[in-house]
Structures are given as structure tokens and as C-alpha cells.
Amino acid sequence: MSDKPVFVTQPYLPPLDEFLPYLEDIWATKVLTNGGAMHQQLEQALCEHLGVEHLALFNNGTIALLTALQSLRITGEVITTPYSFVATAHSLLWNGIKPVFVDIDPVTCNLDPDKIEAAITPQTTAIMPVHCYGNPCDTEAIQKIADIYNLKVIYDAAHAFGVEDGNGSILRHGDLSVLSFHATKVFNTFEGGAIVCPDAKTKERINHLKNFGFVDEVTVVAPGINGKMSEFNAALGLLQLKYIDAAISRRKTIDAMYRTALRDIKGISVFERPAHGKANYAYFPILVEPGFPADRDSVYEALKAQGIFSRRYFYPLISTFPMYRGMHSANPKNLPIATDIASKILCLPMYPALADADIHRVVNCLGNL
Ligand code: T4K
């Protein structure tokens, strides 16, 4: 009999009975959305947990990205990475902004700061890097370039919940950072997201933008959108927050187990974690190198045949999709590192409920190919 399937990720869900009191509160007040009590509480609780000053909740990370760009009035061209989930570049196109793809660093899989300057033109207004897999970008080098060329920096921090560098939250860098609380993320509210911003004035503008541009009943100051998080999702967030440390701790154990077990498999390489700061162990990416007996896609299929549903995050590169591939910066010759990594990458199952036996199963399957 085959083992039960395991997926690349599975949402962490707190005990159901603990959610009922939150629902009773919502039922009693009949406030379901539009900045209710749970929404306010979650914003406060997340600021404290993440060590940031201002945070605006959203109904998902993509709408948060769109709104972040609107709030800074970004136009023209924005330098970004091809090695991410499509939402990163889509948020630019939806705002009528041209993404300009720049290659990544092979160690972090993040935008390579050394290649940014060559892509800057008079139309460039911002840089949108991604803390890929929760690995911190080289924020110092990126900020230096942004300061010289007077560019905004909007971090797509969808993977970076709770990540810290040597000096505190990774979310304090740049002009804005955008989180995703999607079901597949380290911290989830089923669907959800947030913008982390440095000051109250910016948060006020973001709050207007996520509520159609309303300032009061009769005043609309911007062509806003509906980006509000509902009370149901906010309640889930409040409950999840009680379990987040335990969930990340289990991820850390799984990460260590994989590293030990994969050490002796020739042709499989893993990414080193930064020496300082705090990781969230959001993903467990490996590279299937040419020295391995099978190529990446064969490994993916072999695992699938055993009920192990790994994922090729991030293959294909965003720059290869039809709406991007005609762009000059999308030429694979411009993106050799991203193209190479995308051909070798595989994300193994990683989530708190993954059993030790499942980890052994994944590793044994790789070891027997
Ligand atoms: N920027 C970056 C860098 C991102 O990675 C993302 C999202 C965004 C922006 C946009 O944020 P949001 O607007 O989504 O808040 C998933 C997620 O849908 C997506 O949120 C995420 N990145 C991306 C990396 O992964 P898919 O298409 O791979 O998801 P799916 O449905 O195939 O799920 C993967 C596995 O997770 C499934 O095989 C089983 C498991 N799963 C999934 C869901 C949805 C569950 O067990 N339960 C579930 O409810 O995109």
C-alpha cells in the first residue's frame, strides 16, 4: 500500500475549538469587515510580533503589492527579479509599469545588486526585489544604489514573515515591504497580506487606497481598491499568531534533518542559511546538479510517482511567460544565473505537520534514483 501523499506545503491550522470564541465575537457584533476590532487587534499584534512600527492588513499579498506601488506613485520602469512567483511582475504590469528583469545571485537567489546599475534608465523609478524563500536580500547594497539614483525600493517580502538580519526585522528596509498570508505561507490567514511602512502618514494613505480612496463618508481622495481584510481572516491571524513560534521551530528541525540526510547524496546541493539573524524556514529548495543520476524534471516525476508532490519554485522564470518574453530584459542571455537555477531547482515538502517518517521517505526516494 502506498504512503499518504505529501505536498510541498500544507497550511498550519490551530485547534478548531479555539477558533469558535472568535467566531462568536464576530457573530455577536455583526461586524464582518471594514476595519473591525479583530482587524485592528491583528495589525497591533503583528507590529509587536514582527518588531515593526506600522503595518496595514490586506485581503491578499497581490493586492498589497498593487497598492504599495500606487501609494508611492511608481511609474515608468521598475527593476525586478525574474526568479519569483508571477504576482511580483504582474503587480507592475497591472499598474502600467514596465518590469525590467535583472539576474539573481546564485547563493541567495535574490536580485544581484552588482547588476542593477546597468539596468537603470531615465525611466527607472524603483527597485522591487524579493526576499526569495525568506532569504534576506543584500538590503545595504540595494539601498546604496537607490539613494544614488533617487529610486524607491519596494520589497516583495511574501516569503519573509518573521525573518531578521543581524539588526532586526528584514521588513524595516526600503520604502515598503509587502507580506503574503496565503494558505501556503509560514503565517497564514487563509488569504491575506500586509504592507509594512515606516510612518503613520504613509499608512494613512495606504489605508485610504485599500478602502476605495474613502477618507470619510463623502470624501474620496484616490482611485482606491477594495484591499480590506475581513474579520474572519483577521481572527484566524490572531489565533495563528499564538502558534507561530512552535510552527517555525518545527520547520527549523525539518530543515536540519534534511540537511543532515542529504549531505551524502552526490549531485544534490542545498542553499546555505545566512550566518546571522533569524530564518523562518519557509521552503526547502534543493538543486539537482548535473552530477545527479537524473535531471530535475525526472526527479520531480519520480517523487510524484511516490505521492511526494514537490514543486519547481520558480520555474518557469517569470520572464519566459508570454506577456514578458518579448521584453529586452527578458532575454535569457541577460539572465544566465536565474535560467540555470530555474532548470535545477526543486522545493521539497516543508511544513510543521510533516512527519519525520515523511522526511526519510523523501530522502530515500532521492537516494535511490
Ligand atoms: N510574491 C511572491 C514572492 C509570492 O510567492 C506570492 C505568492 C505573492 C507575491 C502573492 O501573494 P498572494 O496574493 O498569494 O497572497 C502558491 C500560492 O498560491 C501563492 O500564494 C504563493 N506565492 C506561491 C509561491 O505558491 P501555487 O499555485 O503553487 O499553489 P497551490 O494551490 O498549487 O498550492 C501548493 C501546495 O500547497 C498544494 O500542492 C497543496 C498545498 N495547499 C495549498 C492550498 C492553497 C494546501 O494544502 N492547502 C491549500 O489551501 O501558488
Coordinates of C-alpha atoms and ligand atoms in Angstrom, one line a residue:
M1 CA 0.0 0.0 0.0
S2 CA 1.3 3.4 -0.9
D3 CA 2.0 6.1 1.8
K4 CA -0.3 9.0 2.1
P5 CA 0.6 11.9 -0.2
V6 CA 2.8 14.8 1.0
F7 CA 2.7 18.2 -0.6
V8 CA 5.3 20.9 -1.0
T9 CA 3.5 22.7 1.8
Q10 CA 0.4 22.3 3.9
P11 CA -1.2 25.1 5.9
Y12 CA -0.7 25.1 9.7
L13 CA -4.2 25.1 11.3
P14 CA -4.7 25.7 15.0
P15 CA -7.2 23.6 17.0
L16 CA -10.7 24.3 15.6
D17 CA -12.3 24.6 19.0
E18 CA -10.0 27.5 19.8
F19 CA -11.4 29.4 16.8
L20 CA -15.0 29.2 17.9
P21 CA -14.8 32.0 20.5
Y22 CA -13.5 34.4 17.8
L23 CA -16.5 33.4 15.6
E24 CA -18.9 34.0 18.5
D25 CA -17.5 37.5 18.9
I26 CA -18.0 38.2 15.2
W27 CA -21.5 36.8 15.3
A28 CA -22.3 38.9 18.4
T29 CA -21.0 42.2 16.9
K30 CA -22.1 41.5 13.3
V31 CA -19.0 43.5 12.2
L32 CA -17.7 41.3 9.4
T33 CA -15.2 43.7 7.7
N34 CA -14.2 47.3 7.0
G35 CA -11.6 47.7 9.7
G36 CA -13.4 46.0 12.7
A37 CA -12.0 45.1 16.1
M38 CA -10.1 41.9 15.0
H39 CA -8.5 43.8 12.1
Q40 CA -7.2 46.5 14.5
Q41 CA -6.0 43.9 17.0
L42 CA -4.2 41.9 14.4
E43 CA -2.4 45.0 13.0
Q44 CA -1.2 45.8 16.5
A45 CA -0.3 42.2 17.4
L46 CA 1.7 41.8 14.1
C47 CA 3.6 45.1 14.7
E48 CA 4.6 43.8 18.1
H49 CA 5.5 40.3 16.9
L50 CA 7.4 41.4 13.8
G51 CA 9.1 44.4 15.5
V52 CA 7.9 47.0 13.0
E53 CA 6.1 50.4 13.6
H54 CA 3.3 50.4 11.0
L55 CA 1.5 47.7 9.2
A56 CA -1.6 47.8 7.0
L57 CA -3.5 44.5 6.6
F58 CA -4.8 43.4 3.1
N59 CA -7.0 40.7 1.7
N60 CA -4.1 39.1 -0.1
G61 CA -0.4 39.8 -1.0
T62 CA -1.1 40.7 -4.6
I63 CA -3.5 43.5 -3.9
A64 CA -1.0 44.7 -1.3
L65 CA 1.7 44.8 -3.9
L66 CA -0.5 46.7 -6.3
T67 CA -1.4 49.1 -3.6
A68 CA 2.2 49.6 -2.4
L69 CA 3.1 50.7 -6.0
Q70 CA 0.1 53.0 -6.1
S71 CA 0.9 54.5 -2.7
L72 CA 4.4 55.6 -3.8
R73 CA 3.0 56.7 -7.2
I74 CA 5.5 54.5 -9.1
T75 CA 5.5 54.8 -12.9
G76 CA 7.8 54.1 -15.8
E77 CA 10.2 51.2 -15.3
V78 CA 10.9 49.1 -12.2
I79 CA 13.9 46.8 -11.8
T80 CA 12.9 43.4 -10.5
T81 CA 13.8 39.7 -10.5
P82 CA 12.6 37.1 -12.9
Y83 CA 13.0 34.4 -10.2
S84 CA 9.8 34.8 -8.2
F85 CA 6.1 34.0 -8.2
V86 CA 4.3 35.7 -11.1
A87 CA 2.5 38.1 -8.8
T88 CA 5.7 40.1 -8.4
A89 CA 5.9 41.2 -12.1
H90 CA 2.1 41.1 -12.6
S91 CA 1.7 43.8 -9.9
L92 CA 3.9 46.1 -12.1
L93 CA 2.0 45.4 -15.4
W94 CA -1.3 45.9 -13.6
N95 CA -0.1 49.4 -12.7
G96 CA 1.1 50.1 -16.3
I97 CA 4.7 49.9 -15.1
K98 CA 7.3 48.1 -17.2
P99 CA 9.3 45.4 -15.3
V100 CA 13.0 45.3 -16.1
F101 CA 14.5 42.0 -15.3
V102 CA 17.9 41.7 -13.7
D103 CA 19.7 38.5 -12.9
I104 CA 20.0 36.9 -9.5
D105 CA 22.8 36.0 -7.1
P106 CA 23.5 32.2 -7.2
V107 CA 23.9 32.0 -3.4
T108 CA 20.7 33.8 -2.3
C109 CA 18.5 33.5 -5.4
N110 CA 17.8 37.2 -4.9
L111 CA 18.3 40.2 -7.2
D112 CA 22.1 40.7 -7.7
P113 CA 22.9 44.3 -6.7
D114 CA 26.0 44.3 -8.9
K115 CA 23.8 44.0 -11.9
I116 CA 21.2 46.7 -11.0
E117 CA 23.0 49.8 -12.1
A118 CA 23.5 48.7 -15.7
A119 CA 19.7 48.3 -16.0
I120 CA 18.8 51.8 -14.8
T121 CA 17.4 54.2 -17.4
P122 CA 15.9 57.7 -17.1
Q123 CA 12.5 56.0 -16.8
T124 CA 13.5 53.9 -13.8
T125 CA 11.6 54.9 -10.7
A126 CA 12.0 52.0 -8.3
I127 CA 13.5 48.6 -7.5
M128 CA 11.3 45.7 -6.5
P129 CA 13.5 42.9 -5.0
V130 CA 12.1 39.7 -3.5
H131 CA 13.4 38.0 -0.3
C132 CA 13.2 34.7 -2.1
Y133 CA 12.4 31.7 0.1
G134 CA 12.8 34.1 3.0
N135 CA 16.5 34.7 2.3
P136 CA 17.3 38.3 3.0
C137 CA 18.3 40.4 0.0
D138 CA 21.5 42.5 0.2
T139 CA 19.5 45.4 1.5
E140 CA 22.5 47.6 2.2
A141 CA 23.8 47.4 -1.4
I142 CA 20.3 47.9 -2.9
Q143 CA 19.7 51.0 -0.7
K144 CA 23.0 52.5 -1.7
I145 CA 22.0 52.2 -5.4
A146 CA 18.5 53.6 -4.7
D147 CA 20.0 56.6 -2.8
I148 CA 22.4 57.4 -5.7
Y149 CA 19.7 57.2 -8.4
N150 CA 16.8 58.5 -6.2
L151 CA 14.8 55.3 -6.6
K152 CA 12.1 53.9 -4.3
V153 CA 12.6 50.3 -3.0
I154 CA 9.5 48.1 -2.5
Y155 CA 10.4 44.7 -1.1
D156 CA 8.2 41.7 -2.1
A157 CA 8.5 40.1 1.3
A158 CA 5.8 37.5 0.7
H159 CA 8.2 34.7 2.0
A160 CA 9.8 36.7 4.7
F161 CA 7.4 36.6 7.7
G162 CA 9.5 36.9 10.9
V163 CA 12.8 37.0 9.1
E164 CA 15.6 39.1 10.7
D165 CA 19.0 40.1 9.7
G166 CA 21.8 40.9 12.2
N167 CA 20.0 44.1 13.3
G168 CA 16.3 43.2 13.5
S169 CA 13.3 42.7 11.1
I170 CA 14.1 42.4 7.5
L171 CA 10.8 44.3 6.9
R172 CA 12.2 47.6 8.0
H173 CA 14.3 48.1 4.9
G174 CA 13.4 50.0 1.8
D175 CA 10.3 52.3 1.4
L176 CA 7.8 49.5 1.8
S177 CA 7.7 45.7 2.4
V178 CA 4.8 43.5 1.3
L179 CA 3.9 40.3 3.1
S180 CA 1.6 37.4 2.0
F181 CA -0.5 35.5 4.4
H182 CA -1.7 33.0 1.8
A183 CA -2.6 29.4 3.0
T184 CA 0.8 28.2 1.7
K185 CA 2.8 30.7 3.8
V186 CA 4.6 30.4 7.1
F187 CA 1.9 32.6 8.7
N188 CA -1.5 32.3 7.1
T189 CA -4.9 33.9 7.4
F190 CA -6.3 31.6 4.6
E191 CA -5.9 34.6 2.2
G192 CA -4.3 37.8 3.4
G193 CA -1.3 40.1 3.2
A194 CA 0.1 43.3 4.6
I195 CA 2.2 46.3 3.8
V196 CA 4.9 47.3 6.3
C197 CA 5.6 51.0 6.1
P198 CA 7.9 53.4 8.0
D199 CA 5.5 56.2 9.2
A200 CA 1.9 56.9 10.1
K201 CA 1.3 59.3 7.1
T202 CA 2.2 56.6 4.6
K203 CA 0.0 54.1 6.4
E204 CA -2.9 56.6 6.3
R205 CA -2.5 56.9 2.5
I206 CA -2.4 53.1 2.2
N207 CA -5.5 52.8 4.4
H208 CA -7.3 55.2 2.1
L209 CA -6.2 53.3 -1.0
K210 CA -7.3 49.9 0.3
N211 CA -10.8 51.3 1.0
F212 CA -11.7 52.7 -2.4
G213 CA -9.9 56.0 -1.6
F214 CA -12.5 57.0 1.1
V215 CA -11.4 59.4 3.8
D216 CA -14.9 59.8 5.2
E217 CA -18.5 59.1 4.1
V218 CA -18.4 61.8 1.4
T219 CA -14.7 62.2 0.5
V220 CA -12.7 60.1 -1.9
V221 CA -9.1 61.2 -2.4
A222 CA -7.7 58.5 -4.7
P223 CA -8.9 55.8 -7.1
G224 CA -8.5 53.1 -4.4
I225 CA -9.3 49.5 -4.5
N226 CA -11.0 47.0 -2.1
G227 CA -8.0 45.6 -0.3
K228 CA -9.5 45.1 3.1
M229 CA -9.0 42.1 5.2
S230 CA -12.2 40.6 6.7
E231 CA -12.8 40.0 10.4
F232 CA -12.8 36.2 9.7
N233 CA -9.3 36.3 8.3
A234 CA -8.1 38.7 11.0
A235 CA -9.5 36.4 13.7
L236 CA -7.6 33.5 12.1
G237 CA -4.4 35.5 12.2
L238 CA -4.8 36.3 15.8
L239 CA -5.2 32.6 16.6
Q240 CA -2.3 31.6 14.3
L241 CA 0.0 34.1 16.0
K242 CA -0.3 32.1 19.2
Y243 CA 1.3 29.1 17.5
I244 CA 3.7 30.7 15.1
D245 CA 6.8 30.2 17.3
A246 CA 6.1 26.5 17.6
A247 CA 5.4 26.2 13.9
I248 CA 8.7 27.8 12.9
S249 CA 10.6 25.8 15.5
R250 CA 9.3 22.6 13.8
R251 CA 10.3 23.9 10.4
K252 CA 13.8 24.5 11.8
T253 CA 14.0 20.9 12.9
I254 CA 12.9 19.7 9.5
D255 CA 15.4 21.9 7.8
A256 CA 18.2 20.4 9.9
M257 CA 17.0 16.9 9.3
Y258 CA 17.0 17.4 5.5
R259 CA 20.5 19.0 5.6
T260 CA 21.9 16.0 7.5
A261 CA 20.2 13.4 5.4
L262 CA 21.0 15.0 2.0
R263 CA 24.7 15.6 2.8
D264 CA 25.8 12.3 1.4
I265 CA 23.7 12.3 -1.8
K266 CA 26.0 13.3 -4.6
G267 CA 24.6 15.8 -7.1
I268 CA 22.0 17.3 -4.7
S269 CA 23.0 20.7 -3.3
V270 CA 21.3 22.8 -0.7
F271 CA 21.5 26.5 0.0
E272 CA 23.4 27.8 3.0
R273 CA 21.5 29.9 5.5
P274 CA 22.9 33.4 6.4
A275 CA 25.2 33.2 9.4
H276 CA 23.3 36.0 11.3
G277 CA 19.7 36.8 12.0
K278 CA 16.6 34.7 12.2
A279 CA 15.3 32.5 9.4
N280 CA 11.7 31.3 9.0
Y281 CA 12.4 28.1 7.1
A282 CA 9.6 28.9 4.6
Y283 CA 10.9 26.5 1.9
F284 CA 13.4 23.7 1.5
P285 CA 14.9 24.3 -2.0
I286 CA 17.5 21.9 -3.5
L287 CA 19.4 22.0 -6.7
V288 CA 19.6 18.8 -8.8
E289 CA 23.1 19.2 -10.3
P290 CA 24.4 17.6 -13.5
G291 CA 26.3 15.0 -11.3
F292 CA 23.0 13.5 -10.1
P293 CA 21.8 10.4 -11.9
A294 CA 18.5 12.0 -13.0
D295 CA 17.7 15.5 -14.2
R296 CA 15.4 17.8 -12.2
D297 CA 12.2 17.0 -14.1
S298 CA 12.8 13.3 -13.8
V299 CA 13.3 13.7 -10.0
Y300 CA 10.1 15.7 -9.8
E301 CA 8.2 12.9 -11.6
A302 CA 9.8 10.2 -9.6
L303 CA 8.8 11.8 -6.3
K304 CA 5.3 12.4 -7.7
A305 CA 5.0 8.7 -8.5
Q306 CA 5.6 8.0 -4.8
G307 CA 3.0 10.5 -3.7
I308 CA 5.5 13.3 -2.9
F309 CA 4.4 16.5 -4.5
S310 CA 7.4 18.7 -4.7
R311 CA 7.3 22.0 -6.7
R312 CA 9.7 23.7 -9.1
Y313 CA 9.5 27.2 -7.4
F314 CA 10.5 29.2 -9.5
Y315 CA 10.4 27.5 -12.9
P316 CA 9.4 28.7 -15.4
L317 CA 11.0 32.1 -14.9
I318 CA 8.5 35.0 -15.0
S319 CA 10.5 36.4 -17.9
T320 CA 9.5 33.5 -20.1
F321 CA 5.8 34.0 -19.9
P322 CA 4.1 35.4 -23.0
M323 CA 3.4 38.9 -21.5
Y324 CA 7.1 39.3 -20.6
R325 CA 9.2 37.3 -23.0
G326 CA 9.3 40.0 -25.8
M327 CA 10.9 42.5 -23.4
H328 CA 14.6 43.2 -24.0
S329 CA 15.5 42.4 -20.3
A330 CA 13.7 39.0 -20.6
N331 CA 16.3 37.6 -23.0
P332 CA 17.7 34.5 -21.3
K333 CA 21.2 35.7 -22.2
N334 CA 20.6 38.6 -19.8
L335 CA 19.6 36.1 -17.1
P336 CA 22.1 33.2 -17.1
I337 CA 22.1 32.5 -13.3
A338 CA 18.3 32.6 -13.0
T339 CA 17.9 30.5 -16.1
D340 CA 20.4 27.9 -14.7
I341 CA 18.9 27.8 -11.2
A342 CA 15.3 27.5 -12.6
S343 CA 16.4 24.4 -14.5
K344 CA 17.8 22.7 -11.4
I345 CA 15.5 23.9 -8.6
L346 CA 13.1 21.7 -6.6
C347 CA 11.4 22.6 -3.4
L348 CA 10.9 19.7 -1.1
P349 CA 8.0 19.3 1.3
M350 CA 8.3 21.7 4.2
Y351 CA 5.6 22.4 6.8
P352 CA 5.1 21.9 10.5
A353 CA 2.9 18.7 10.2
L354 CA 5.5 16.9 8.0
A355 CA 6.4 13.8 10.0
D356 CA 10.0 12.5 10.5
A357 CA 8.9 9.4 8.5
D358 CA 7.9 11.6 5.6
I359 CA 11.3 13.3 5.6
H360 CA 13.0 9.9 5.4
R361 CA 10.7 8.9 2.6
V362 CA 11.6 11.9 0.6
V363 CA 15.3 11.5 1.2
N364 CA 15.2 7.7 0.5
C365 CA 13.4 8.3 -2.8
L366 CA 16.1 10.8 -3.8
G367 CA 18.9 8.5 -2.6
N368 CA 17.5 5.5 -4.6
L369 CA 17.3 7.3 -8.0
Ligands
T4K1 N1 5.0 37.4 -4.2 C1 5.6 36.2 -4.0 C2 7.1 36.1 -4.0 C3 4.8 35.1 -3.8 O1 5.4 33.9 -3.6 C4 3.4 35.2 -3.8 C5 2.6 34.1 -3.6 C6 2.9 36.5 -3.9 C7 3.7 37.6 -4.2 C8 1.4 36.8 -4.0 O2 0.8 36.6 -2.7 P1 -0.8 36.2 -2.5 O3 -1.6 37.1 -3.4 O4 -0.9 34.7 -3.0 O5 -1.0 36.4 -1.1 C9 1.2 29.2 -4.2 C10 0.4 30.3 -3.6 O6 -1.0 30.4 -4.2 C11 1.0 31.7 -3.7 O7 0.4 32.4 -2.6 C12 2.5 31.6 -3.4 N2 3.1 32.9 -3.6 C13 3.1 30.6 -4.4 C14 4.6 30.6 -4.1 O8 2.6 29.4 -4.1 P2 0.6 27.6 -6.2 O9 -0.1 27.8 -7.5 O10 1.9 26.9 -6.2 O11 -0.4 27.0 -5.1 P3 -1.1 25.6 -5.0 O12 -2.5 25.8 -4.8 O13 -0.6 24.7 -6.1 O14 -0.5 25.0 -3.6 C15 0.7 24.4 -3.4 C16 0.5 23.2 -2.5 O15 0.1 23.6 -1.2 C17 -0.6 22.2 -2.9 O16 0.1 21.3 -3.7 C18 -1.2 21.7 -1.7 C19 -0.9 22.7 -0.6 N3 -2.1 23.5 -0.3 C20 -2.4 24.6 -1.0 C21 -3.6 25.3 -0.6 C22 -4.0 26.6 -1.4 C23 -2.8 23.1 0.8 O17 -2.5 22.0 1.4 N4 -3.9 23.8 1.2 C24 -4.3 24.9 0.5 O18 -5.3 25.6 0.9 O19 0.9 29.1 -5.6

